[in-house]
Coordinates of C-alpha atoms in Angstrom, one line a residue:
Chain A
M541 CA -129.2 -39.0 -46.6
L542 CA -127.0 -41.6 -45.7
D543 CA -123.4 -41.5 -45.7
I544 CA -121.1 -44.5 -45.4
Q545 CA -117.6 -43.2 -44.7
H546 CA -114.3 -45.4 -44.8
I547 CA -116.1 -48.7 -43.2
E548 CA -113.2 -51.1 -42.2
K549 CA -113.8 -54.1 -40.3
V550 CA -111.2 -57.3 -40.0
Y551 CA -112.7 -60.5 -39.4
Q552 CA -111.3 -64.0 -38.6
D553 CA -109.9 -64.9 -42.5
F554 CA -111.9 -61.8 -44.0
S555 CA -111.8 -58.3 -44.4
L556 CA -114.1 -55.3 -45.2
K557 CA -111.8 -52.3 -46.5
D558 CA -112.9 -48.5 -47.1
I559 CA -116.4 -49.6 -48.0
S560 CA -117.9 -46.1 -48.8
F561 CA -120.9 -45.0 -50.2
Q562 CA -124.4 -42.5 -50.1
V563 CA -128.1 -43.4 -50.2
E564 CA -130.6 -40.3 -50.9
D565 CA -133.8 -40.9 -49.7
G566 CA -136.1 -43.0 -52.5
D567 CA -133.5 -44.6 -53.9
Y568 CA -132.9 -48.2 -54.5
F569 CA -129.4 -49.2 -54.0
V570 CA -128.1 -52.8 -54.9
I571 CA -124.8 -54.2 -53.2
L572 CA -124.1 -56.5 -55.6
G573 CA -121.4 -59.5 -55.2
P574 CA -120.6 -63.0 -55.1
S575 CA -120.8 -64.8 -52.3
G576 CA -118.2 -64.8 -49.2
A577 CA -117.8 -60.9 -50.7
G578 CA -118.9 -59.6 -47.4
K579 CA -122.9 -58.3 -48.5
T580 CA -124.2 -59.1 -45.3
Q581 CA -121.4 -58.1 -43.3
I582 CA -122.2 -54.5 -44.5
L583 CA -125.5 -54.8 -43.7
E584 CA -125.4 -56.3 -40.1
I585 CA -122.9 -53.1 -39.5
L586 CA -126.0 -51.0 -40.9
A587 CA -127.7 -52.2 -38.7
G588 CA -125.3 -52.3 -35.5
L589 CA -125.5 -56.2 -34.9
I590 CA -121.7 -55.8 -35.7
L591 CA -119.5 -52.4 -35.1
P592 CA -117.1 -51.6 -37.5
D593 CA -113.2 -51.1 -37.0
E594 CA -113.1 -47.8 -38.5
G595 CA -115.1 -45.1 -40.2
K596 CA -118.3 -43.7 -40.1
I597 CA -121.9 -44.1 -40.9
M598 CA -123.4 -40.5 -41.0
L599 CA -127.2 -39.9 -41.8
D600 CA -128.2 -36.4 -42.4
E601 CA -124.0 -35.4 -41.0
R602 CA -125.3 -36.9 -38.0
E603 CA -122.9 -39.5 -36.9
I604 CA -125.2 -43.3 -35.7
T605 CA -121.8 -45.5 -35.9
F606 CA -122.5 -46.2 -32.6
R607 CA -126.4 -46.0 -31.9
K608 CA -128.2 -49.0 -30.3
I609 CA -129.3 -51.4 -32.5
Q610 CA -133.2 -50.0 -31.6
K611 CA -132.4 -46.7 -32.2
R612 CA -131.5 -46.5 -36.0
P613 CA -132.9 -45.9 -38.8
F614 CA -133.3 -49.6 -40.5
G615 CA -135.4 -52.4 -40.9
L616 CA -133.3 -55.6 -41.7
V617 CA -134.9 -58.5 -43.5
F618 CA -132.7 -61.3 -42.1
Q619 CA -131.8 -63.4 -45.0
D620 CA -131.9 -66.5 -43.1
L621 CA -135.6 -64.4 -42.1
A622 CA -135.7 -64.8 -38.4
I623 CA -139.1 -65.3 -37.9
F624 CA -140.2 -65.7 -34.2
P625 CA -141.5 -69.3 -33.9
H626 CA -143.5 -69.4 -30.8
L627 CA -145.6 -66.0 -32.2
S628 CA -148.8 -66.4 -34.9
V629 CA -148.0 -64.9 -38.0
R630 CA -150.5 -61.5 -36.4
D631 CA -147.9 -61.8 -33.5
N632 CA -144.9 -61.7 -35.7
I633 CA -146.2 -58.6 -37.8
R634 CA -147.4 -56.6 -34.4
Y635 CA -144.0 -57.4 -32.8
P636 CA -142.8 -53.6 -33.8
L637 CA -146.1 -52.1 -32.4
L638 CA -145.5 -53.4 -29.2
S639 CA -142.3 -50.5 -28.5
R640 CA -144.4 -47.7 -29.5
R641 CA -147.5 -46.6 -27.7
T642 CA -150.1 -47.9 -30.3
G643 CA -154.1 -48.4 -29.4
R644 CA -155.5 -51.6 -30.0
K645 CA -157.6 -50.7 -32.7
E646 CA -154.7 -48.7 -34.6
M647 CA -152.9 -52.0 -34.2
E648 CA -155.7 -53.8 -35.6
E649 CA -155.8 -51.5 -38.3
L650 CA -152.1 -51.0 -39.5
T651 CA -152.1 -55.1 -38.9
A652 CA -154.5 -55.4 -41.7
T653 CA -153.1 -52.9 -43.9
I654 CA -149.2 -54.1 -43.8
A655 CA -151.0 -57.9 -44.6
A656 CA -153.0 -56.7 -47.3
S657 CA -150.3 -54.9 -48.8
A658 CA -147.8 -58.3 -48.2
E659 CA -150.5 -60.3 -49.6
I660 CA -150.6 -62.2 -46.6
S661 CA -153.6 -61.6 -44.8
H662 CA -154.9 -65.0 -45.5
L663 CA -152.4 -66.3 -43.3
L664 CA -152.5 -64.3 -39.8
E665 CA -153.4 -66.8 -37.4
R666 CA -151.0 -69.2 -38.7
R667 CA -148.0 -70.8 -37.2
P668 CA -144.8 -70.1 -38.6
S669 CA -143.8 -73.5 -38.6
S670 CA -147.0 -74.3 -41.3
L671 CA -146.0 -71.4 -43.9
S672 CA -143.7 -71.9 -47.0
G673 CA -140.5 -70.3 -47.6
G674 CA -142.1 -67.3 -50.1
E675 CA -144.8 -67.2 -47.4
L676 CA -142.3 -66.7 -44.3
Q677 CA -140.6 -64.0 -46.7
R678 CA -143.4 -61.9 -46.9
V679 CA -144.2 -62.3 -43.4
A680 CA -140.5 -60.6 -42.6
L681 CA -141.2 -58.1 -45.3
A682 CA -144.1 -57.6 -43.7
R683 CA -142.5 -57.2 -39.8
T684 CA -139.7 -55.0 -40.7
L685 CA -142.1 -52.7 -43.1
M686 CA -144.3 -52.5 -39.4
R687 CA -141.9 -50.5 -38.3
K688 CA -142.0 -48.3 -40.6
P689 CA -137.8 -48.0 -41.3
R690 CA -136.5 -45.3 -42.8
Y691 CA -133.9 -47.7 -44.9
L692 CA -135.4 -51.4 -45.9
L693 CA -132.6 -53.7 -45.9
L694 CA -133.0 -56.6 -47.7
D695 CA -130.6 -59.1 -47.5
E696 CA -130.7 -61.8 -50.5
P697 CA -134.3 -61.7 -50.1
L698 CA -135.0 -63.6 -53.4
A699 CA -132.4 -66.2 -53.1
S700 CA -134.7 -68.9 -51.5
L701 CA -137.5 -68.5 -53.8
D702 CA -138.6 -70.2 -56.6
V703 CA -138.9 -68.5 -60.0
S704 CA -143.1 -67.7 -59.8
L705 CA -142.7 -66.7 -56.3
R706 CA -139.3 -64.1 -57.2
Q707 CA -141.3 -62.4 -59.8
G708 CA -144.0 -61.7 -57.5
L709 CA -141.6 -60.4 -54.5
R710 CA -139.9 -58.3 -57.2
S711 CA -143.2 -56.2 -58.2
L712 CA -143.5 -55.6 -54.7
L713 CA -140.5 -54.6 -54.2
K714 CA -140.5 -52.4 -57.2
R715 CA -143.7 -50.9 -55.7
L716 CA -142.9 -50.6 -52.4
N717 CA -139.8 -48.2 -53.6
S718 CA -141.8 -46.1 -55.8
E719 CA -144.3 -45.4 -53.3
G720 CA -141.0 -43.4 -51.6
Q721 CA -139.3 -46.3 -49.3
T722 CA -136.1 -46.4 -49.4
I723 CA -134.5 -49.8 -50.0
I724 CA -130.7 -51.3 -49.9
H725 CA -130.6 -54.9 -51.0
V726 CA -127.8 -57.2 -51.7
T727 CA -127.7 -60.0 -53.6
H728 CA -125.0 -62.0 -55.6
D729 CA -127.7 -62.0 -58.6
Y730 CA -126.9 -60.0 -61.5
E731 CA -130.3 -59.8 -63.3
E732 CA -131.8 -59.0 -59.9
A733 CA -129.3 -56.2 -59.7
M734 CA -130.5 -55.2 -62.5
V735 CA -133.8 -55.1 -62.6
L736 CA -134.4 -53.9 -59.4
A737 CA -131.5 -51.5 -59.1
G738 CA -131.3 -47.6 -59.3
K739 CA -127.9 -47.5 -58.0
I740 CA -125.3 -49.9 -57.4
A741 CA -122.1 -50.7 -55.0
V742 CA -120.3 -53.8 -56.9
L743 CA -118.3 -55.4 -54.2
D744 CA -115.6 -58.3 -54.4
Q745 CA -113.5 -59.4 -51.8
G746 CA -114.3 -56.7 -48.9
R747 CA -113.9 -53.8 -51.4
I748 CA -116.3 -52.0 -53.4
I749 CA -115.2 -52.3 -56.8
Q750 CA -117.3 -50.0 -58.7
S751 CA -120.3 -48.1 -57.6
G752 CA -122.9 -45.4 -59.5
P753 CA -126.0 -45.5 -61.2
A754 CA -126.9 -49.3 -62.4
D755 CA -126.9 -48.3 -65.8
H756 CA -123.7 -46.6 -65.8
V757 CA -122.1 -49.6 -63.4
F758 CA -123.5 -52.0 -66.1
H759 CA -122.7 -50.8 -69.2
H760 CA -119.1 -49.5 -68.2
P761 CA -117.1 -52.2 -66.3
E762 CA -114.3 -50.9 -65.2
S763 CA -112.4 -54.0 -64.6
E764 CA -112.5 -57.9 -65.8
F765 CA -114.4 -59.3 -62.8
M766 CA -117.2 -57.0 -63.3
A767 CA -117.0 -57.4 -67.0
R768 CA -117.5 -60.9 -66.0
F769 CA -120.0 -61.0 -63.5
T770 CA -122.2 -58.9 -64.4
G771 CA -122.3 -60.2 -68.0
V772 CA -125.3 -59.1 -69.8
K773 CA -125.0 -55.6 -70.6
N774 CA -128.1 -55.8 -73.2
Y775 CA -131.0 -55.6 -71.3
F776 CA -134.0 -53.2 -71.7
P777 CA -137.1 -51.7 -70.1
A778 CA -139.9 -54.4 -72.1
K779 CA -143.6 -54.9 -72.4
L780 CA -144.5 -58.4 -73.5
Y781 CA -147.3 -59.3 -75.7
R782 CA -148.2 -61.8 -77.6
E783 CA -150.2 -62.1 -81.2
Q784 CA -150.9 -65.0 -82.8
E785 CA -148.8 -67.6 -80.8
R786 CA -145.9 -65.1 -80.9
Q787 CA -144.4 -63.4 -77.9
Y788 CA -142.9 -59.8 -78.4
G789 CA -141.1 -57.5 -75.9
E790 CA -142.3 -54.1 -77.3
L791 CA -139.0 -51.5 -76.1
A792 CA -139.7 -48.0 -75.0
N793 CA -138.2 -46.7 -78.5
G794 CA -141.6 -49.0 -80.5
Q795 CA -138.9 -51.2 -81.5
L796 CA -139.8 -55.0 -81.5
I797 CA -137.7 -58.5 -80.2
R798 CA -139.3 -61.7 -81.0
L799 CA -139.2 -63.6 -77.9
N800 CA -139.6 -67.2 -76.5
T801 CA -140.9 -67.1 -73.5
T802 CA -143.9 -68.8 -71.5
E803 CA -144.1 -65.8 -69.1
P804 CA -147.3 -64.2 -68.9
E805 CA -147.9 -60.0 -70.1
G806 CA -146.9 -57.7 -68.5
N807 CA -144.0 -55.4 -68.1
G808 CA -140.2 -56.6 -67.4
F809 CA -136.3 -56.9 -69.4
V810 CA -135.6 -58.2 -72.3
L811 CA -132.1 -59.8 -71.6
V812 CA -129.6 -60.8 -74.5
R813 CA -125.9 -61.8 -74.4
G814 CA -123.4 -60.2 -76.4
E815 CA -122.2 -63.5 -77.4
D816 CA -125.2 -64.2 -78.7
I817 CA -125.5 -61.7 -80.9
F818 CA -124.2 -62.3 -85.0
V819 CA -122.6 -59.0 -86.7
T820 CA -123.2 -59.1 -90.9
L821 CA -122.3 -57.2 -93.5
E822 CA -125.3 -58.2 -95.8
K823 CA -129.1 -59.6 -95.5
L824 CA -128.9 -63.7 -95.3
P825 CA -130.7 -66.8 -94.4
T826 CA -131.1 -67.4 -90.7
S827 CA -133.2 -68.9 -88.7
A828 CA -132.7 -66.0 -86.2
T829 CA -135.7 -64.4 -86.4
N830 CA -134.4 -61.1 -84.9
Q831 CA -132.7 -58.9 -87.5
F832 CA -132.3 -55.0 -87.0
S833 CA -129.6 -52.6 -89.2
G834 CA -127.8 -50.3 -87.6
T835 CA -124.4 -48.2 -87.4
I836 CA -121.5 -48.9 -85.7
T837 CA -120.8 -46.3 -83.1
A838 CA -117.5 -47.9 -81.2
I839 CA -115.7 -50.2 -81.0
N840 CA -113.5 -51.4 -77.3
P841 CA -111.0 -53.8 -76.8
S842 CA -112.8 -56.6 -73.9
P843 CA -112.1 -59.2 -72.1
F844 CA -113.5 -61.2 -74.9
G845 CA -111.6 -59.7 -77.7
F846 CA -113.9 -56.8 -78.7
E847 CA -117.3 -55.5 -78.0
V848 CA -118.8 -53.4 -81.2
L849 CA -121.2 -51.1 -80.0
V850 CA -124.2 -51.4 -83.0
D851 CA -126.8 -48.6 -82.8
T852 CA -130.3 -49.7 -84.6
G853 CA -132.7 -47.5 -82.4
T854 CA -131.5 -48.9 -79.7
L855 CA -127.8 -49.8 -78.2
F856 CA -127.1 -53.4 -78.9
Y857 CA -123.6 -54.6 -77.4
V858 CA -122.2 -57.4 -79.4
N859 CA -119.1 -59.3 -78.4
I860 CA -116.7 -60.7 -81.2
T861 CA -112.8 -61.9 -81.7
R862 CA -110.4 -60.0 -83.2
E863 CA -110.6 -62.5 -85.9
S864 CA -114.2 -61.9 -87.3
L865 CA -113.4 -57.9 -86.8
Q866 CA -110.7 -58.2 -89.1
T867 CA -112.7 -60.7 -91.5
L868 CA -115.4 -57.9 -91.2
A869 CA -113.6 -55.3 -91.6
L870 CA -115.1 -53.8 -89.1
R871 CA -115.0 -50.3 -88.0
T872 CA -116.9 -47.0 -86.6
G873 CA -119.5 -45.7 -89.0
K874 CA -120.1 -48.5 -90.7
E875 CA -123.6 -50.0 -91.4
V876 CA -124.0 -53.5 -90.5
L877 CA -127.1 -56.5 -89.6
I878 CA -127.4 -57.8 -86.4
S879 CA -129.5 -61.0 -85.5
F880 CA -130.2 -63.3 -82.6
K881 CA -132.4 -66.3 -81.9
A882 CA -135.5 -65.3 -79.9
S883 CA -134.7 -68.3 -78.1
N884 CA -131.6 -66.1 -77.0
A885 CA -133.4 -63.4 -75.4
R886 CA -134.6 -63.9 -72.5
F887 CA -137.9 -61.8 -70.6
V888 CA -137.7 -61.0 -66.8
R889 CA -140.5 -59.8 -65.2
V890 CA -141.1 -57.2 -62.6
Chain B
M218 CA -132.2 -112.8 -35.2
N219 CA -130.2 -109.6 -34.1
R220 CA -131.9 -109.4 -30.8
F221 CA -131.3 -112.9 -29.5
Q222 CA -127.3 -112.2 -30.0
P223 CA -125.4 -113.1 -27.1
F224 CA -123.6 -109.7 -26.9
Q225 CA -127.0 -107.8 -26.8
L226 CA -128.3 -110.6 -24.1
F227 CA -125.2 -109.7 -22.3
L228 CA -126.2 -106.1 -22.8
I229 CA -129.5 -106.8 -21.4
L230 CA -128.2 -108.3 -18.5
L231 CA -126.1 -105.7 -17.3
S232 CA -128.8 -103.2 -17.7
G233 CA -131.5 -105.2 -15.7
I234 CA -129.1 -105.1 -13.1
V235 CA -129.1 -101.4 -12.6
L236 CA -132.4 -101.0 -13.0
L237 CA -132.6 -103.8 -10.5
L238 CA -130.4 -101.4 -7.9
I239 CA -132.9 -98.9 -8.0
I240 CA -136.5 -100.5 -8.2
G241 CA -135.6 -103.2 -6.0
P242 CA -135.3 -101.5 -2.8
L243 CA -138.2 -99.2 -3.3
V244 CA -140.9 -101.8 -4.9
G245 CA -139.1 -103.6 -1.4
M246 CA -139.9 -101.1 1.0
F247 CA -143.6 -100.5 -0.5
V248 CA -144.2 -104.5 -0.4
A249 CA -143.2 -104.2 3.7
T250 CA -145.6 -101.6 4.5
S251 CA -148.9 -103.0 5.7
P252 CA -151.6 -100.7 4.3
A253 CA -152.5 -100.3 8.1
Q254 CA -148.9 -98.9 8.9
F255 CA -149.2 -97.0 6.1
F256 CA -152.5 -95.1 6.5
E257 CA -151.6 -95.0 10.5
S258 CA -148.5 -92.8 9.4
S259 CA -150.5 -90.7 7.2
R260 CA -152.6 -89.5 9.3
D261 CA -150.1 -88.4 12.1
P262 CA -150.3 -84.6 12.6
E263 CA -146.5 -84.2 12.7
V264 CA -146.0 -86.5 9.5
Q265 CA -148.3 -84.1 7.9
S266 CA -147.0 -81.0 8.8
S267 CA -143.3 -82.1 7.9
I268 CA -144.6 -83.3 4.1
G269 CA -146.2 -80.0 4.4
L270 CA -143.8 -77.8 5.0
T271 CA -141.1 -79.4 2.9
L272 CA -143.3 -79.1 -0.1
W273 CA -143.7 -75.3 0.0
V274 CA -140.5 -74.3 1.7
S275 CA -138.9 -76.5 -1.3
M276 CA -141.3 -74.2 -3.8
A277 CA -140.7 -71.0 -2.4
A278 CA -137.0 -71.3 -2.4
T279 CA -137.3 -72.5 -5.7
L280 CA -139.8 -69.2 -6.8
F281 CA -137.6 -67.3 -4.6
F282 CA -134.0 -68.3 -6.3
A283 CA -135.2 -68.3 -9.8
L284 CA -135.9 -64.4 -9.6
G285 CA -131.9 -64.4 -9.9
G286 CA -130.9 -67.4 -11.2
I287 CA -132.9 -67.2 -14.5
P288 CA -131.1 -63.8 -15.2
L289 CA -127.8 -65.1 -14.2
A290 CA -128.3 -68.3 -16.4
Y291 CA -129.1 -66.0 -19.4
L292 CA -125.7 -63.7 -18.9
L293 CA -123.8 -67.0 -19.1
A294 CA -125.8 -68.1 -22.0
R295 CA -125.7 -64.6 -24.0
K296 CA -121.9 -62.8 -22.4
D297 CA -118.1 -63.7 -22.4
F298 CA -116.4 -62.5 -19.7
A299 CA -113.1 -63.1 -18.2
A300 CA -113.9 -65.1 -15.6
K301 CA -116.8 -66.8 -17.1
R302 CA -115.4 -70.4 -16.4
L303 CA -114.8 -69.6 -13.1
V304 CA -118.3 -68.9 -12.2
L305 CA -119.3 -71.6 -14.3
G306 CA -117.0 -74.0 -12.1
I307 CA -118.6 -72.0 -9.2
I308 CA -122.3 -72.8 -9.8
D309 CA -121.6 -76.1 -9.8
L310 CA -119.5 -76.6 -6.8
P311 CA -123.1 -77.5 -4.2
I312 CA -123.0 -80.6 -6.6
V313 CA -119.7 -82.3 -5.6
I314 CA -119.3 -81.0 -2.4
P315 CA -120.4 -83.3 0.8
H316 CA -124.5 -82.2 1.7
S317 CA -123.7 -81.8 5.2
A318 CA -120.3 -80.0 4.8
A319 CA -122.8 -77.1 2.4
G320 CA -125.2 -77.3 5.7
I321 CA -122.2 -75.9 8.2
A322 CA -121.1 -73.8 5.3
V323 CA -125.0 -72.1 5.0
L324 CA -125.4 -72.7 8.6
G325 CA -121.9 -70.3 9.0
A326 CA -123.3 -67.7 6.8
V327 CA -126.6 -67.2 8.3
S328 CA -125.9 -67.8 12.5
R329 CA -126.7 -65.1 14.8
D330 CA -123.1 -64.2 15.0
S331 CA -122.9 -63.7 11.3
Y332 CA -124.2 -60.3 9.2
V333 CA -126.4 -62.3 7.4
G334 CA -127.7 -63.3 10.4
Q335 CA -127.6 -60.0 12.3
L336 CA -129.3 -58.4 9.5
G337 CA -132.2 -61.0 9.6
S338 CA -133.1 -60.7 13.0
M339 CA -133.2 -56.9 12.8
I340 CA -136.4 -56.9 10.1
G341 CA -137.4 -60.8 12.3
L342 CA -136.3 -62.9 10.1
D343 CA -134.8 -65.9 11.5
F344 CA -132.7 -68.7 9.5
V345 CA -131.2 -71.1 11.8
G346 CA -134.1 -73.3 13.2
A347 CA -136.2 -71.4 10.9
P348 CA -138.3 -72.1 7.0
A349 CA -135.9 -69.4 6.0
G350 CA -133.1 -71.6 6.7
I351 CA -134.1 -74.5 5.0
A352 CA -134.7 -72.6 2.0
L353 CA -131.5 -71.4 2.1
A354 CA -130.0 -74.4 2.3
M355 CA -132.3 -75.8 0.2
A356 CA -131.6 -73.8 -2.8
F357 CA -127.7 -74.4 -1.9
V358 CA -127.6 -77.6 -3.0
S359 CA -130.3 -76.9 -5.8
I360 CA -130.0 -74.1 -7.5
P361 CA -127.0 -75.6 -10.3
F362 CA -129.9 -77.6 -11.7
L363 CA -132.2 -74.8 -12.2
I364 CA -129.2 -72.5 -13.6
N365 CA -127.4 -75.3 -15.9
A366 CA -130.9 -76.2 -17.4
A367 CA -132.0 -72.7 -18.2
R368 CA -128.6 -71.7 -19.5
D369 CA -129.0 -74.3 -22.0
G370 CA -132.6 -73.5 -23.0
F371 CA -130.9 -70.3 -23.5
L372 CA -128.3 -71.6 -25.3
S373 CA -131.1 -73.4 -28.0
V374 CA -132.4 -69.8 -28.7
P375 CA -130.5 -68.3 -32.0
V376 CA -129.3 -65.4 -31.4
R377 CA -130.4 -64.1 -34.8
L378 CA -133.7 -64.0 -33.2
E379 CA -132.6 -61.6 -30.2
Q380 CA -131.2 -59.3 -33.1
A381 CA -134.1 -59.5 -35.0
A382 CA -136.5 -58.3 -32.1
L383 CA -133.9 -55.7 -31.9
N384 CA -133.9 -54.4 -35.0
L385 CA -137.6 -53.9 -34.8
G386 CA -137.4 -51.3 -32.1
A387 CA -137.7 -53.7 -29.1
S388 CA -135.3 -53.0 -25.4
P389 CA -133.3 -55.3 -24.7
A390 CA -135.6 -55.9 -21.8
R391 CA -138.8 -56.6 -23.9
V392 CA -136.5 -59.0 -26.5
F393 CA -135.9 -60.8 -22.9
F394 CA -139.3 -61.1 -22.4
T395 CA -141.2 -62.1 -25.2
I396 CA -138.4 -63.4 -26.9
S397 CA -135.6 -65.8 -24.9
L398 CA -137.6 -66.5 -21.9
P399 CA -140.8 -68.2 -23.8
L400 CA -138.4 -69.6 -26.2
A401 CA -136.2 -71.0 -23.5
W402 CA -139.1 -71.9 -21.2
R403 CA -139.2 -75.5 -21.5
N404 CA -135.9 -75.9 -20.6
I405 CA -136.4 -73.4 -17.8
V406 CA -139.3 -75.2 -16.4
S407 CA -137.8 -78.4 -16.3
G408 CA -135.0 -77.0 -14.9
L409 CA -137.8 -75.5 -11.6
I410 CA -139.1 -79.0 -11.3
L411 CA -135.6 -80.5 -10.8
M412 CA -134.4 -77.8 -8.7
F413 CA -137.7 -78.3 -6.7
A414 CA -137.6 -81.4 -6.4
R415 CA -133.5 -81.9 -5.6
G416 CA -135.3 -79.5 -3.4
M417 CA -137.8 -81.2 -1.5
S418 CA -134.8 -84.6 -1.2
E419 CA -132.0 -82.8 0.5
F420 CA -131.5 -83.9 4.2
G421 CA -127.9 -83.0 4.7
A422 CA -127.5 -79.6 4.2
V423 CA -131.3 -79.2 5.7
V424 CA -130.4 -81.1 8.9
I425 CA -127.7 -78.7 9.9
V426 CA -129.6 -75.0 9.6
A427 CA -132.6 -76.5 10.6
Y428 CA -133.5 -80.1 12.8
H429 CA -136.8 -78.1 13.4
P430 CA -139.8 -77.6 12.1
M431 CA -138.6 -80.8 10.5
I432 CA -138.8 -81.7 6.9
A433 CA -139.8 -85.0 5.6
P434 CA -136.4 -86.7 4.7
V435 CA -135.1 -85.1 8.9
M436 CA -138.6 -86.5 10.1
I437 CA -137.7 -90.1 8.3
W438 CA -134.2 -90.0 9.8
E439 CA -136.0 -88.7 13.2
R440 CA -138.0 -91.9 13.4
F441 CA -135.4 -94.3 12.0
G442 CA -132.9 -93.2 15.0
S443 CA -135.5 -93.4 18.0
F444 CA -137.5 -96.1 17.0
G445 CA -136.2 -98.2 13.7
L446 CA -136.8 -99.5 10.2
N447 CA -140.5 -100.2 11.0
Y448 CA -141.5 -97.0 11.8
A449 CA -139.3 -94.8 9.2
R450 CA -140.6 -97.1 6.3
P451 CA -144.4 -95.6 6.1
V452 CA -143.4 -91.9 6.7
A453 CA -140.8 -92.4 3.9
V454 CA -143.3 -94.5 1.4
L455 CA -145.4 -92.1 2.2
F456 CA -143.3 -88.9 1.5
I457 CA -142.1 -90.7 -2.0
I458 CA -145.8 -91.3 -2.8
V459 CA -146.4 -87.2 -2.5
S460 CA -143.4 -86.0 -3.9
L461 CA -144.0 -88.6 -7.2
V462 CA -147.7 -87.1 -7.4
F463 CA -146.5 -83.5 -7.7
F464 CA -143.4 -84.3 -9.8
I465 CA -146.2 -86.1 -12.3
I466 CA -148.3 -83.1 -11.5
L467 CA -145.9 -80.7 -13.0
R468 CA -144.5 -82.2 -15.4
L469 CA -148.0 -82.9 -16.9
L470 CA -149.0 -78.7 -16.4
A471 CA -145.2 -78.2 -18.1
R472 CA -146.1 -80.5 -20.9
S473 CA -150.0 -78.7 -21.5
K474 CA -148.4 -75.3 -21.4
K475 CA -145.8 -76.3 -23.9
D476 CA -148.9 -77.8 -26.3
A477 CA -150.7 -74.4 -26.2

């Protein structure tokens, strides 16, 4: 287990304060925070590129805070990728093998396997300068995986990619994790965190303000910053399918949500913002194609007014104002209807 | 029509004067040398051996001192230390001091009374009046060109790439040889060529350490002193042509290596 204990580091205009978290083998750990929060610096400290002023990095109860960069169990994919410009894609990917005594045949086999897994087999003889951003991203990932790192560190891996490439890389990362690769991934994008993270630490101004299982952190933000930053609480694993020009997201419990999306069929998440959901007491004619009846299970004050939890078989978080709460006389246990438009339910593929 | 504005013409005129300053004397020298004189000099065994000596000693000095000069350039590009500015100043010193003074300094360091001189003679290596001394004098005045060019080369290699290589499990030595050196190679080669060319053309420092065996610049001076301009000129022309040919070949080799 990786145990980060009370890391502190002062920079010229910024500092990391009391950074502590644990990563178990097999975790998909996401560090989420706005840009400038110190996410990259945490990865650099883990990888040994910079040393902390205080604190310890413990690996299986042995301290590795000051271990040499090349002896650490972290493979870092830099945000700027750091592909070696003078080497072909093949030589870039093989680079980690030069430091291990690897036979020629084994080297070829490993290169072929990793290249196939990252879907870059057709690029092996190319020069990095002739590759697109998405291709470079995969080369960087393949090169780091070649080292077989116990922990794969990813610095904003999806930030420079367009939407269609993002989806492909998200699936690849998810697959790697399901095959046992432990991943520590930093991002500023809550959507990315939501669909990938098993555990999450939220970072703001050099400090971890909340951490834990992703599901818990997203549904129980402990501060206004968290609530605003994470935004969407209604996100459900779903399977997209089409029927007569209509698109549906089928949730794990069989509930169907009408969607308005051009995404191809497959697995992903349905996202609905709490402020896009209406609460009514009876069925009214409306353009909202998603209507569910349910019971209010809780009403919590929120930075935006109130957050009403409605159990429709699936738990929805609905944001309403104090005025609406009073007008509708909402209280726990009351039967209500919720509705939202198909175009307000987004589908994110993984 | 911008190009005919008076100010532009004035600039062109001034530029022309400077170019003429360089080209004029050289062309004059070539024109004043008759083919007969030129071929006679080129067949002169003394001239041939002195040009040969100049080329190989300068080449040897460049390669030998590159072994230390390139690592020094890397340290200067990558490490910060207390006396770094002082070290950078020291490296530029040979460029600013008179070369005869540089020759005196080198001679003092390697003369038979000095520790280096005594150490050298113990292993049968003479500096004064010998190729080793010539090489030392050439290197003394020319190594700043290599170090500065190589340092610029290493500075242009992103530290990120070296960090990435370390993170991929490479040792610092492997990172140096597989990442830093290849990426700085163009600047280093250009520094090597400059050092070679500068060493080859050195007169002041070499003549003090070793009048004999005679390198080409010393021979040109000796012919001028003993026989006059007409005897020195063909040797000078021949040496310039040989130097230019070498210079062009090396540049071409460096370029084809880059394109490969």
